[in-house]
Short mmCIF file of C-alpha atoms in Angstrom, two decimals:
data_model
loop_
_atom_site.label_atom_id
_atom_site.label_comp_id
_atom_site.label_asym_id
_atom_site.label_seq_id
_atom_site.Cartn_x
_atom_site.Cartn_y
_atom_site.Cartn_z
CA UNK S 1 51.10 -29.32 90.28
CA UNK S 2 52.52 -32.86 89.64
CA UNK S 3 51.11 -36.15 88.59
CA UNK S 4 50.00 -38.25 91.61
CA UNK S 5 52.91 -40.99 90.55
CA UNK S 6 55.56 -38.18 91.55
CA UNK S 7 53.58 -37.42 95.04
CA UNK S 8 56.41 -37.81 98.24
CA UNK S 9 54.46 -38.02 101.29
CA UNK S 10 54.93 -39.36 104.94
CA UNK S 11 51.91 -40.88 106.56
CA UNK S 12 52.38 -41.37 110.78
CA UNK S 13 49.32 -42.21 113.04
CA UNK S 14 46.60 -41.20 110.69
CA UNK S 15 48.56 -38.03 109.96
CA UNK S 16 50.00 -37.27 106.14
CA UNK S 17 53.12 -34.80 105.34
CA UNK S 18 54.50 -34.04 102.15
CA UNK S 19 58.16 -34.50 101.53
CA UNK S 20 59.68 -30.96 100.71
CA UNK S 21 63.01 -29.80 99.83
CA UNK S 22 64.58 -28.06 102.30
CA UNK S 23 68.76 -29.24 102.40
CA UNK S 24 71.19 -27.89 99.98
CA UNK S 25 71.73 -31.37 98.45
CA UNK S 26 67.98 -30.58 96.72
CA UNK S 27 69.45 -27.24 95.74
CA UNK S 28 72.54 -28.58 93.96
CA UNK S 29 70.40 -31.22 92.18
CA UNK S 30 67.78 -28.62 90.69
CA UNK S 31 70.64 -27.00 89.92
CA UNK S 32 71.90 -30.03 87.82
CA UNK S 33 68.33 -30.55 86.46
CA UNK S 34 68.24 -26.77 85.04
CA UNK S 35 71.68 -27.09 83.02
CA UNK S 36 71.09 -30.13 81.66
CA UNK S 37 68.03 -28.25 80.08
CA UNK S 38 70.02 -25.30 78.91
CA UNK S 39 72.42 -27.36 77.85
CA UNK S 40 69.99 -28.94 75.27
CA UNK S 41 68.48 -25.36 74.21
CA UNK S 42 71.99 -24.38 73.55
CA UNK S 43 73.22 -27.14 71.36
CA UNK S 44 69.80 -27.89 69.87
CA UNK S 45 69.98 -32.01 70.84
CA UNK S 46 67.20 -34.01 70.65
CA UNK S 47 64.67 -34.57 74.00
CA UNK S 48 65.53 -38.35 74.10
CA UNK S 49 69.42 -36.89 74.58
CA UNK S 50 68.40 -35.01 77.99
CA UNK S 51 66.13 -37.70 78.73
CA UNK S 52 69.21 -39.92 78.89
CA UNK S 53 71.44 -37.07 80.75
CA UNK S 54 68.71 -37.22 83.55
CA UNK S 55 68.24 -40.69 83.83
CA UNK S 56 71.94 -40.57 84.72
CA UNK S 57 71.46 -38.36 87.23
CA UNK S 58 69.59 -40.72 88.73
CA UNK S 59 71.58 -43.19 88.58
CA UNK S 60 74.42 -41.43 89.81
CA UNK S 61 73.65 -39.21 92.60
CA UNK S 62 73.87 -41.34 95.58
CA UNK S 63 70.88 -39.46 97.54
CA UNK S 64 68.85 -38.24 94.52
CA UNK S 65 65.14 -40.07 94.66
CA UNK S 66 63.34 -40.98 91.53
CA UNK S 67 60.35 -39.15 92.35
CA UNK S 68 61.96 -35.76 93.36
CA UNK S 69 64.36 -35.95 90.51
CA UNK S 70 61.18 -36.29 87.81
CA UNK S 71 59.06 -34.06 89.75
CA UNK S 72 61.82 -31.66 88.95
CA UNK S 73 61.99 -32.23 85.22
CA UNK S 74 58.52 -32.19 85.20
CA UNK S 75 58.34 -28.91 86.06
CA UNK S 76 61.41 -27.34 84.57
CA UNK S 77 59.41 -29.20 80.92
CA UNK S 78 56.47 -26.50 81.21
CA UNK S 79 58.87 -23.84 81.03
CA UNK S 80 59.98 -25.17 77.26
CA UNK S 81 58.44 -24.72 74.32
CA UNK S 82 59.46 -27.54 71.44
CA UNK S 83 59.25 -27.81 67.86
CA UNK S 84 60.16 -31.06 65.74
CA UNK S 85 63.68 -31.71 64.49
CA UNK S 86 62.62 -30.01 61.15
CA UNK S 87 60.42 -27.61 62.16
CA UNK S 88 61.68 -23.77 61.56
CA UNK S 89 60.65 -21.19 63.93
CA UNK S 90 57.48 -19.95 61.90
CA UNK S 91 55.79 -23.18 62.35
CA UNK S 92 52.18 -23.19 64.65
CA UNK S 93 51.82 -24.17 67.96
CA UNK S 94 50.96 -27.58 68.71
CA UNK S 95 49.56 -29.93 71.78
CA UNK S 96 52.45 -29.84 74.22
CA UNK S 97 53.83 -26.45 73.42
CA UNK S 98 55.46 -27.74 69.96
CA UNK S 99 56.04 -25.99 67.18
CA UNK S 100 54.45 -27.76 64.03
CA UNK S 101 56.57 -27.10 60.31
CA UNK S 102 53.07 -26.03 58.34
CA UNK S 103 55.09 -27.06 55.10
CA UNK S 104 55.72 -31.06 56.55
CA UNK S 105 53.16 -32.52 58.15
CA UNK S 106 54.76 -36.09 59.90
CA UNK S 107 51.73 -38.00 60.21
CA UNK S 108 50.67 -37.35 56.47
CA UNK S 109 54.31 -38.86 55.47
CA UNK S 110 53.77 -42.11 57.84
CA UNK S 111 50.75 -42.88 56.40
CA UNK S 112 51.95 -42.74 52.62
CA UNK S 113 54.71 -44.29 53.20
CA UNK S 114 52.97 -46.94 54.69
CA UNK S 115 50.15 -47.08 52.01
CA UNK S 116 52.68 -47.22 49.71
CA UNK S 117 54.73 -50.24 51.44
CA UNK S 118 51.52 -52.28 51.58
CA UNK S 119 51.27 -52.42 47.93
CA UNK S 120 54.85 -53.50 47.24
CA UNK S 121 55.49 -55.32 50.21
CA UNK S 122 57.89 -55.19 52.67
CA UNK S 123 61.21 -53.70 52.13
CA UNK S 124 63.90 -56.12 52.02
CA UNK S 125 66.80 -53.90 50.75
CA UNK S 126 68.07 -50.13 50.94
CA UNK S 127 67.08 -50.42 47.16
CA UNK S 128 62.97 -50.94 48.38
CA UNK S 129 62.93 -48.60 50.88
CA UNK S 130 64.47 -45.22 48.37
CA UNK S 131 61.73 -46.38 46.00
CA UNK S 132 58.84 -46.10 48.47
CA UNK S 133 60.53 -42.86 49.75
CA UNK S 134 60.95 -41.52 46.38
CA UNK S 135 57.91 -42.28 45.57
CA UNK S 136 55.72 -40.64 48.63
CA UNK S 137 58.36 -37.41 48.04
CA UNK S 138 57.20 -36.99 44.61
CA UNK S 139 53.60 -37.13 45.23
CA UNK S 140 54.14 -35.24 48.32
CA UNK S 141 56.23 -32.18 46.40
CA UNK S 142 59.31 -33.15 48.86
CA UNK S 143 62.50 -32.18 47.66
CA UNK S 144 64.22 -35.88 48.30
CA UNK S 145 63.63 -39.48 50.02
CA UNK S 146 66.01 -38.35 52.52
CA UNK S 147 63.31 -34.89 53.38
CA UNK S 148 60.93 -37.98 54.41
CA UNK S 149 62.85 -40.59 55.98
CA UNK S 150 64.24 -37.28 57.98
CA UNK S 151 60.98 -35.86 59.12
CA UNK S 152 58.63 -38.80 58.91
CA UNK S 153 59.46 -39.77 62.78
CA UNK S 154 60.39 -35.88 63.33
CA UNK S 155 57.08 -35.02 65.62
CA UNK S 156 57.21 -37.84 68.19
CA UNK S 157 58.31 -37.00 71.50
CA UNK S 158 62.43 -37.80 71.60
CA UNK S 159 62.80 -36.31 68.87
CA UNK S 160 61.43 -33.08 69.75
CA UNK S 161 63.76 -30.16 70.22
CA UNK S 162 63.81 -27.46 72.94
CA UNK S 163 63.36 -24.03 71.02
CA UNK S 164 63.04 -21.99 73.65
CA UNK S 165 63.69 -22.46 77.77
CA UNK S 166 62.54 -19.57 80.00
CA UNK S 167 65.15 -20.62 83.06
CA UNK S 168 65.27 -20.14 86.82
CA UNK S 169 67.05 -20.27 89.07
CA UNK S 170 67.56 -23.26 91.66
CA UNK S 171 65.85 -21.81 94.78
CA UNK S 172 62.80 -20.58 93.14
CA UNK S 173 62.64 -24.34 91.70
CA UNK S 174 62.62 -25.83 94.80
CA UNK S 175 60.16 -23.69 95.96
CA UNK S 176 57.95 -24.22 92.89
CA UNK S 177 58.47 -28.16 93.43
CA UNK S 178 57.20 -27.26 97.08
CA UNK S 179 54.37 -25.49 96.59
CA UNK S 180 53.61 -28.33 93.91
CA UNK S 181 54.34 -31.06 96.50
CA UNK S 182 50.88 -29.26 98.56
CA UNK S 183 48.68 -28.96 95.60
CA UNK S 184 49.21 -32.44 94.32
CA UNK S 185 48.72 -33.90 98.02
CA UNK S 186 45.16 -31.93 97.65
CA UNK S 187 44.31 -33.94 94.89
CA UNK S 188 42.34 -36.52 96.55
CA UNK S 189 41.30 -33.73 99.60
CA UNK S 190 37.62 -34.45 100.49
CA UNK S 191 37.05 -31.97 102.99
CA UNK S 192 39.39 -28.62 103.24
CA UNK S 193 39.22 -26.24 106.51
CA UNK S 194 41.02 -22.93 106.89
CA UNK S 195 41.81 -19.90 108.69
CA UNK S 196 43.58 -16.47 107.21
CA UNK S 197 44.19 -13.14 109.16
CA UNK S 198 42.55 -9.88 107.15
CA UNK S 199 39.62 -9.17 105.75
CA UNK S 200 41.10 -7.63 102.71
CA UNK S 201 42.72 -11.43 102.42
CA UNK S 202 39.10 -13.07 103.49
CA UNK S 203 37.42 -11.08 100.99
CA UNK S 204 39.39 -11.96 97.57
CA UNK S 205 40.09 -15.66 98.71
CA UNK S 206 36.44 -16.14 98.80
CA UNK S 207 36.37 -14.33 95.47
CA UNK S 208 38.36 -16.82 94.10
CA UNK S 209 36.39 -19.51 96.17
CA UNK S 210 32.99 -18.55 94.28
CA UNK S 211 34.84 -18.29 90.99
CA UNK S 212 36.35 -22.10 91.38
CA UNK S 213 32.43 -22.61 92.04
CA UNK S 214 33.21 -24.13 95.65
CA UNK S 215 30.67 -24.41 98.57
CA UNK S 216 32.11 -22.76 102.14
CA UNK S 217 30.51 -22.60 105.34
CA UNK S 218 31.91 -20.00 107.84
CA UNK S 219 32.07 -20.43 111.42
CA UNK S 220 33.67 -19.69 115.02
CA UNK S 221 34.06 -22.65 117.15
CA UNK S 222 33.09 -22.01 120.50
CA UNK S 223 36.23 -24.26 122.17
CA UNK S 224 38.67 -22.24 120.37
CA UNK S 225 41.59 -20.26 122.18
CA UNK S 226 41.29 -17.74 119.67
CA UNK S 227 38.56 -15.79 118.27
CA UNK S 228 38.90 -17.25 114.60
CA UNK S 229 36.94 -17.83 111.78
CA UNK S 230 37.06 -21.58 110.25
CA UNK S 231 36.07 -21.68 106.71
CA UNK S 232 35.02 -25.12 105.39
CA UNK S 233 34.87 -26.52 102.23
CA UNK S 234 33.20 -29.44 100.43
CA UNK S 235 31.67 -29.97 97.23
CA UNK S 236 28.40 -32.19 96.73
CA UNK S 237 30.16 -34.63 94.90
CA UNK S 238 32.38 -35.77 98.29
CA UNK S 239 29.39 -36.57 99.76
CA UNK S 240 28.50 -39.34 96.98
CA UNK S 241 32.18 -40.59 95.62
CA UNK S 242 35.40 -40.33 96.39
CA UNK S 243 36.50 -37.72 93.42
CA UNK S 244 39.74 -35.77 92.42
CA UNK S 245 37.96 -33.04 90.53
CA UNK S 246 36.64 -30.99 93.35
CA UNK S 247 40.64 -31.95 94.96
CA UNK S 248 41.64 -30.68 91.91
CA UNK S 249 40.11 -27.43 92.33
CA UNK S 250 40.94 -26.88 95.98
CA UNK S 251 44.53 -27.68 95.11
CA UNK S 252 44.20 -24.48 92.67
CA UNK S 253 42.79 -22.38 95.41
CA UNK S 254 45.65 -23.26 97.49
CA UNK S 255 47.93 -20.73 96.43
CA UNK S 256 45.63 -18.32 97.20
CA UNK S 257 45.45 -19.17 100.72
CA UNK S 258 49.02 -19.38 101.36
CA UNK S 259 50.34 -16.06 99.59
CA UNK S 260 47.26 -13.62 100.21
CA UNK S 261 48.82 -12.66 103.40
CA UNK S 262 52.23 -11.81 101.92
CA UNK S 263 50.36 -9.10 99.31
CA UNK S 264 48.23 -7.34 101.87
CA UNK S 265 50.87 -7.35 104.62
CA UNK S 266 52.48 -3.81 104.12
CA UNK S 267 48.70 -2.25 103.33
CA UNK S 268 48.24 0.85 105.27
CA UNK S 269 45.78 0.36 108.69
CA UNK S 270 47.25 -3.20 109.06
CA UNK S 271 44.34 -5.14 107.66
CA UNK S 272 46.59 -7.43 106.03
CA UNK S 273 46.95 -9.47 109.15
CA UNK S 274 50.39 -10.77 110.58
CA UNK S 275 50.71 -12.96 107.55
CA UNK S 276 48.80 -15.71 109.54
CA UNK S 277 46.87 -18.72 107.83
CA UNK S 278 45.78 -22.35 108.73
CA UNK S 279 45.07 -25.16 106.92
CA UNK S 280 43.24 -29.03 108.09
CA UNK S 281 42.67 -31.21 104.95
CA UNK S 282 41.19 -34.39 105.13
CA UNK S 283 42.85 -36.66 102.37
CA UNK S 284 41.93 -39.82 100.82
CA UNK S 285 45.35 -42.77 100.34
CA UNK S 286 45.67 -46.25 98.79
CA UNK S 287 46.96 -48.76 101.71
CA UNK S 288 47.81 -52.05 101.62
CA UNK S 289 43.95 -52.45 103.77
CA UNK S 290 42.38 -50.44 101.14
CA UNK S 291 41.42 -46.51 101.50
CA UNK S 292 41.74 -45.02 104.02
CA UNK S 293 41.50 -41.14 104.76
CA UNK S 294 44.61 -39.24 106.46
CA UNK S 295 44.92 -35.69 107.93
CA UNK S 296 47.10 -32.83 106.37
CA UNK S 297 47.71 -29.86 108.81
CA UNK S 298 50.19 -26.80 108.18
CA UNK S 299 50.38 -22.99 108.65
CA UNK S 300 52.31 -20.26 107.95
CA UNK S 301 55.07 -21.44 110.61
CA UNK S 302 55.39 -24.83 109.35
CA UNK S 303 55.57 -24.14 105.77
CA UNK S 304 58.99 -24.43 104.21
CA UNK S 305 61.32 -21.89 103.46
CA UNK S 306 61.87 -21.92 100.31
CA UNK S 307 58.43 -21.57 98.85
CA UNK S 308 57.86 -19.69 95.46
CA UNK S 309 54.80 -17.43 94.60
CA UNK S 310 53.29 -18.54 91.48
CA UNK S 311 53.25 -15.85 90.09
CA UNK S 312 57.16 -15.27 89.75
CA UNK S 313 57.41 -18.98 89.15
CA UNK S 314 54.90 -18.97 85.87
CA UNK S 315 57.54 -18.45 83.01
CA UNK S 316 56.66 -14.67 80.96
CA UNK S 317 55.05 -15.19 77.85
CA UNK S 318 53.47 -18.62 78.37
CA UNK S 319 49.47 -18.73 78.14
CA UNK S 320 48.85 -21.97 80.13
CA UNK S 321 45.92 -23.34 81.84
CA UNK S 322 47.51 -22.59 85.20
CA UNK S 323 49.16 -19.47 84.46
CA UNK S 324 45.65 -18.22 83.33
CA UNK S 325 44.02 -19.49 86.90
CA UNK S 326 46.55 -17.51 88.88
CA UNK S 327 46.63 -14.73 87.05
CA UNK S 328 42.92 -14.52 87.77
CA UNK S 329 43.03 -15.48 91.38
CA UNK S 330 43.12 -13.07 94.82
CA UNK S 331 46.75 -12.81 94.64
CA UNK S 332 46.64 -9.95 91.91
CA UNK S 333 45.46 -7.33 93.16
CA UNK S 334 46.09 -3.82 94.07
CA UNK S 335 46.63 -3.28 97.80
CA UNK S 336 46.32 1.11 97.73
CA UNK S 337 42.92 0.88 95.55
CA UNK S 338 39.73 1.35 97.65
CA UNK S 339 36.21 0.21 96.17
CA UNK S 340 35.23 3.86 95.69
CA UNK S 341 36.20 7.24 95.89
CA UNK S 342 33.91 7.39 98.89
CA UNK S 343 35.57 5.21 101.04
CA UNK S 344 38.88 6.59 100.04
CA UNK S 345 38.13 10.11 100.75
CA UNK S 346 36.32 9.05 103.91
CA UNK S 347 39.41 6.95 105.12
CA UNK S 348 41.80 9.54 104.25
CA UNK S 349 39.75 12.41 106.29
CA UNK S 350 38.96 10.41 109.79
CA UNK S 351 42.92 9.59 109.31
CA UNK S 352 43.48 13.64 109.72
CA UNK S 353 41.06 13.89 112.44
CA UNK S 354 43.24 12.17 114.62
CA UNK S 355 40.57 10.78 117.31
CA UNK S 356 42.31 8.06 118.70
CA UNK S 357 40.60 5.67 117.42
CA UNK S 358 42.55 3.18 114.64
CA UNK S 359 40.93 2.69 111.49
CA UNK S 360 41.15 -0.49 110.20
CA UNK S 361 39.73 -1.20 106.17
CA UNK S 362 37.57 -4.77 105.51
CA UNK S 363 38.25 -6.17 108.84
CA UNK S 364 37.76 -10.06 109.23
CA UNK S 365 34.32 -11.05 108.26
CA UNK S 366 31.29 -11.08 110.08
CA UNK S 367 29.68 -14.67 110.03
CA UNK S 368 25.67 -14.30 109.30
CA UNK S 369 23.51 -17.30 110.12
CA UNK S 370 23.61 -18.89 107.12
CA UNK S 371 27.14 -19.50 106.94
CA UNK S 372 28.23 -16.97 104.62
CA UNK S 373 30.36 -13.73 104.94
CA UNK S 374 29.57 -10.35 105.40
CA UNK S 375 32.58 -8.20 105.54
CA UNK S 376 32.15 -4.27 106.50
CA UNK S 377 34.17 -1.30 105.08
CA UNK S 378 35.85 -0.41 108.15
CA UNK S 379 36.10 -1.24 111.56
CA UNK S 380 37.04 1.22 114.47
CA UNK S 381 38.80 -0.03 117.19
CA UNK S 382 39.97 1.20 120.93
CA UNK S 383 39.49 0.73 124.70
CA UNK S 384 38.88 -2.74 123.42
CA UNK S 385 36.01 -1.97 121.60
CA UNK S 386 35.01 -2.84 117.93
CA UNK S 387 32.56 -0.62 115.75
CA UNK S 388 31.75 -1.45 112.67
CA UNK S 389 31.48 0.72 109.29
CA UNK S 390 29.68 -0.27 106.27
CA UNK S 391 29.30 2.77 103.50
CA UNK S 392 25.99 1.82 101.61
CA UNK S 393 26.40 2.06 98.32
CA UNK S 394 22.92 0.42 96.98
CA UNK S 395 19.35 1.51 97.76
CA UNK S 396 18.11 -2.03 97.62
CA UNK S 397 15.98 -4.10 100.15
CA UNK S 398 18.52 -6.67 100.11
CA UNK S 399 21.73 -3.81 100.77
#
C-alpha cells in the first residue's frame, strides 16, 4: 500500500480508475529505481545520496511522473533495512527498520552537547566547539570530539545507511506498485461488493473477512444474467462518518480476493472456479465542489498484467505489519488437505465408484436468510441437477 499523496487515479462520469503500469517505459524506470538502491547497499553511501540520484531521475526522464517515480521508491524502501552511519551490524533494531549502535546513543550526545553549549555560550570558533566536544566525550567515555561530532547527527534520516536490500526484479515491482495502486484507492472505500468463483475460495475469503472483523451480507440478485452470489461489505462506522480505517481494512482484504482463485485453480474436482472474481467499490474523492463519492469496478479480465502476489513480493526475512496480515490471510493454504479424514476417504471412494456423477468439494455457498453463508462438503452434479453433501461432524442442535 502507498500513502494517499502517491495515489494516480482517473475519474470519468462518476467512474474512478487507478493509473497502473502497464508499458515498458514503467519497466525500464523500476528498473532504474532498483539499481540506484543497490548501488547504495554496495558502496555503503548515505540515504540523502540516493535521495538525490532519484530526484534526478525525475528530473531527467522526460515521461517519468512524480507520483509513480516515489510510489516506486516507496516501495523498493520497505525492502531495506538501515542502520546509522556508525552503527556496526550488532546494533538493535529500531523504528523504521534501523539498526541502533547500543554503544552510541545520538540523541544522548545532542542533548549534552547542547547542555553543555548553553553554559558557555555559543561557539564562535573551531577552538569553542573541540572544547564542548571534548568535554561531552569525556563524560560520555567517547574515545575523541571527532566520535561525537561524527555520530551526534548519525541517526537522522539522510544519514542513514542501507545495510541490507532484499532486491527484485523490475516486473514483479511493477506488479507490486499495481496491486498497491488498488489497495490505496480502497482507502477511502465506503461500501465494497464482490463476486469470486469456488467455494473453497468463498470459504477462506470470508475467513479472512471475519478475522479483519468486517460485516458481509450475501445475496443473489434476482436481475442478474448469472446465477451469482454478491457479497457486500460495510462497517458501522460508514454509516456515521466518512472513515479510512474500515477502507483501510478492506484494502488488506483485497489481495485476498484477487489471488484466491489463482491457488485453488489446479485443485482436483474443479472447485477452484475459472479464476473468476468481481469487484464494485464505492469510493469517497476531494473535488474542487467538495466530496463527492466515485465508483471503482474491475475483474479478473480487466486487471493488469503484470500483477504480483504478495506473497512473492514480501521480501524473506522481514516481520512487518503487512507481511504478518498476508501471511495469515486465505491465500496460504493447502489446496490437497481436506477438513477430515472422513471427507477425504469418502471423496476418494465415490471417485472409484465411477457413477457418473462429478464430485465437486465446498461448492459456492448456499445463502441462508440471514445473509450469511453456509457452504456444504460436496456437491453432486449431472443431468443438470445439483445435490448437496454436508458430512456432520457435530451432534449439536445448532449443526
Amino acid at each position: 500500500m502507498l500513502t494517499l499523496q502517491l495515489l494516480r487515479v482517473r475519474t470519468r462520469n462518476g467512474a474512478i480508475f487507478p493509473l497502473f503500469c502497464t508499458k515498458e517505459e514503467d519497466i525500464e524506470l523500476a528498473k532504474k529505481i532498483i539499481h540506484e538502491f543497490e548501488q547504495t547497499w554496495k558502496t555503503k553511501e548515505k540515504k540523502a545520496a540516493l535521495e538525490d540520484r532519484i530526484s534526478t531521475i525525475e528530473e531527467s526522464d522526460a515521461g517519468s511522473d512524480y507520483k509513480l517515480v516515489r510510489g516506486l521508491y516507496a516501495l523498493l524502501e520497505r525492502r531495506c533495512t538501515f542502520k546509522s552511519s556508525d552503527s556496526n551490524s550488532n546494533g538493535d533494531i529500531g523504528t523504521n527498520n534501523t539498526v541502533i549502535n547500543p554503544s552510541i546513543d545520538p540523541p544522548r550526545i545532542r542533548k549534552e552537547v547542547f547542555e553543555e553549549s548553553s553554559k558557555r555560550g555559543f561557539a564562535l570558533t573551531e577552538l569553542e566547539r573541540r572544547e564542548i566536544a571534548d568535554t561531552v566525550a569525556s563524560k560520555l567515555h567517547l574515545p575523541s570530539h571527532d566520535v561525537v561530532l561524527k555520530t551526534m547527527w548519525s541517526d537522522l534520516d539522510d544519514n542513514l545507511i542501507i545495510e541490507h536490500f532484499d532486491t527484485i526484479g523490475p516486473e514483479a515491482l511493477v506488479g507490486w506498485y499495481n496491486l498497491s495502486l488498488m489497495q490505496t484507492l480502497l482507502f477511502n472505500c465506503t461500501k465494497l461488493d464482490f463476486y469470486i468463483s469456488g467455494g473453497l475460495n468463498w470459504k477462506h475469503v470470508l475467513r479472512t473477512v471475519k478475522r479483519l472483523g468486517l460485516m458481509y451480507h450475501l445475496q443473489q440478485p434476482q436481475q442478474q444474467q448469472e446465477n451469482r452470489i454478491i457479497c457486500s461489505l460495510e462497517g458501522p462506522l460508514s454509516l456515521f462518518k466518512l472513515t479510512d480505517r474500515y477502507g483501510t481494512l478492506l484494502a488488506k482484504l483485497l489481495p485476498s480476493i484477487i489471488f484466491a482463485s489463482n491457488k485453488s485453480r489446479d485443485r482436483d474436482g474443479g472447485n477452484g472456479g475459472n479464476g473468476k472474481w468481481h469487484l464494485d467499490a464505492w469510493i469517497v474523492r476531494k473535488t474542487m465542489d467538495g466530496r463527492k463519492i466515485f465508483e471503482f469496478k474491475i475483474s479478473n479480465n480487466e486487471i493488469p498484467q503484470l500483477l504480483a502476489d504478495p506473497y512473492l513480493s514480501f521480501p524473506r526475512g522481514f516481520s512487518t505489519e503487512k507481511e504478518e496480515v498476508a501471511k495469515s490471510s486465505s491465500l496460504y493454504y493447502d489446496n490437497n488437505s481436506f477438513d477430515s479424514a472422513v471427507e477425504e476417504k469418502f471423496a476418494k471412494r465415490f471417485e472409484q465408484a465411477e457413477t457418473g456423477w462429478r464430485l465437486t468439494r465446498e461448492p459456492d455457498p448456499l445463502v441462508l436468510s440471514n445473509g450469511g453463508a453456509f457452504i456444504p462438503d460436496f456437491v453432486f452434479e449431472k443431468y443438470d441437477r445439483k445435490i448437496y453433501l454436508e458430512i456432520v461432524g457435530f451432534w449439536t442442535k445448532e449443526y
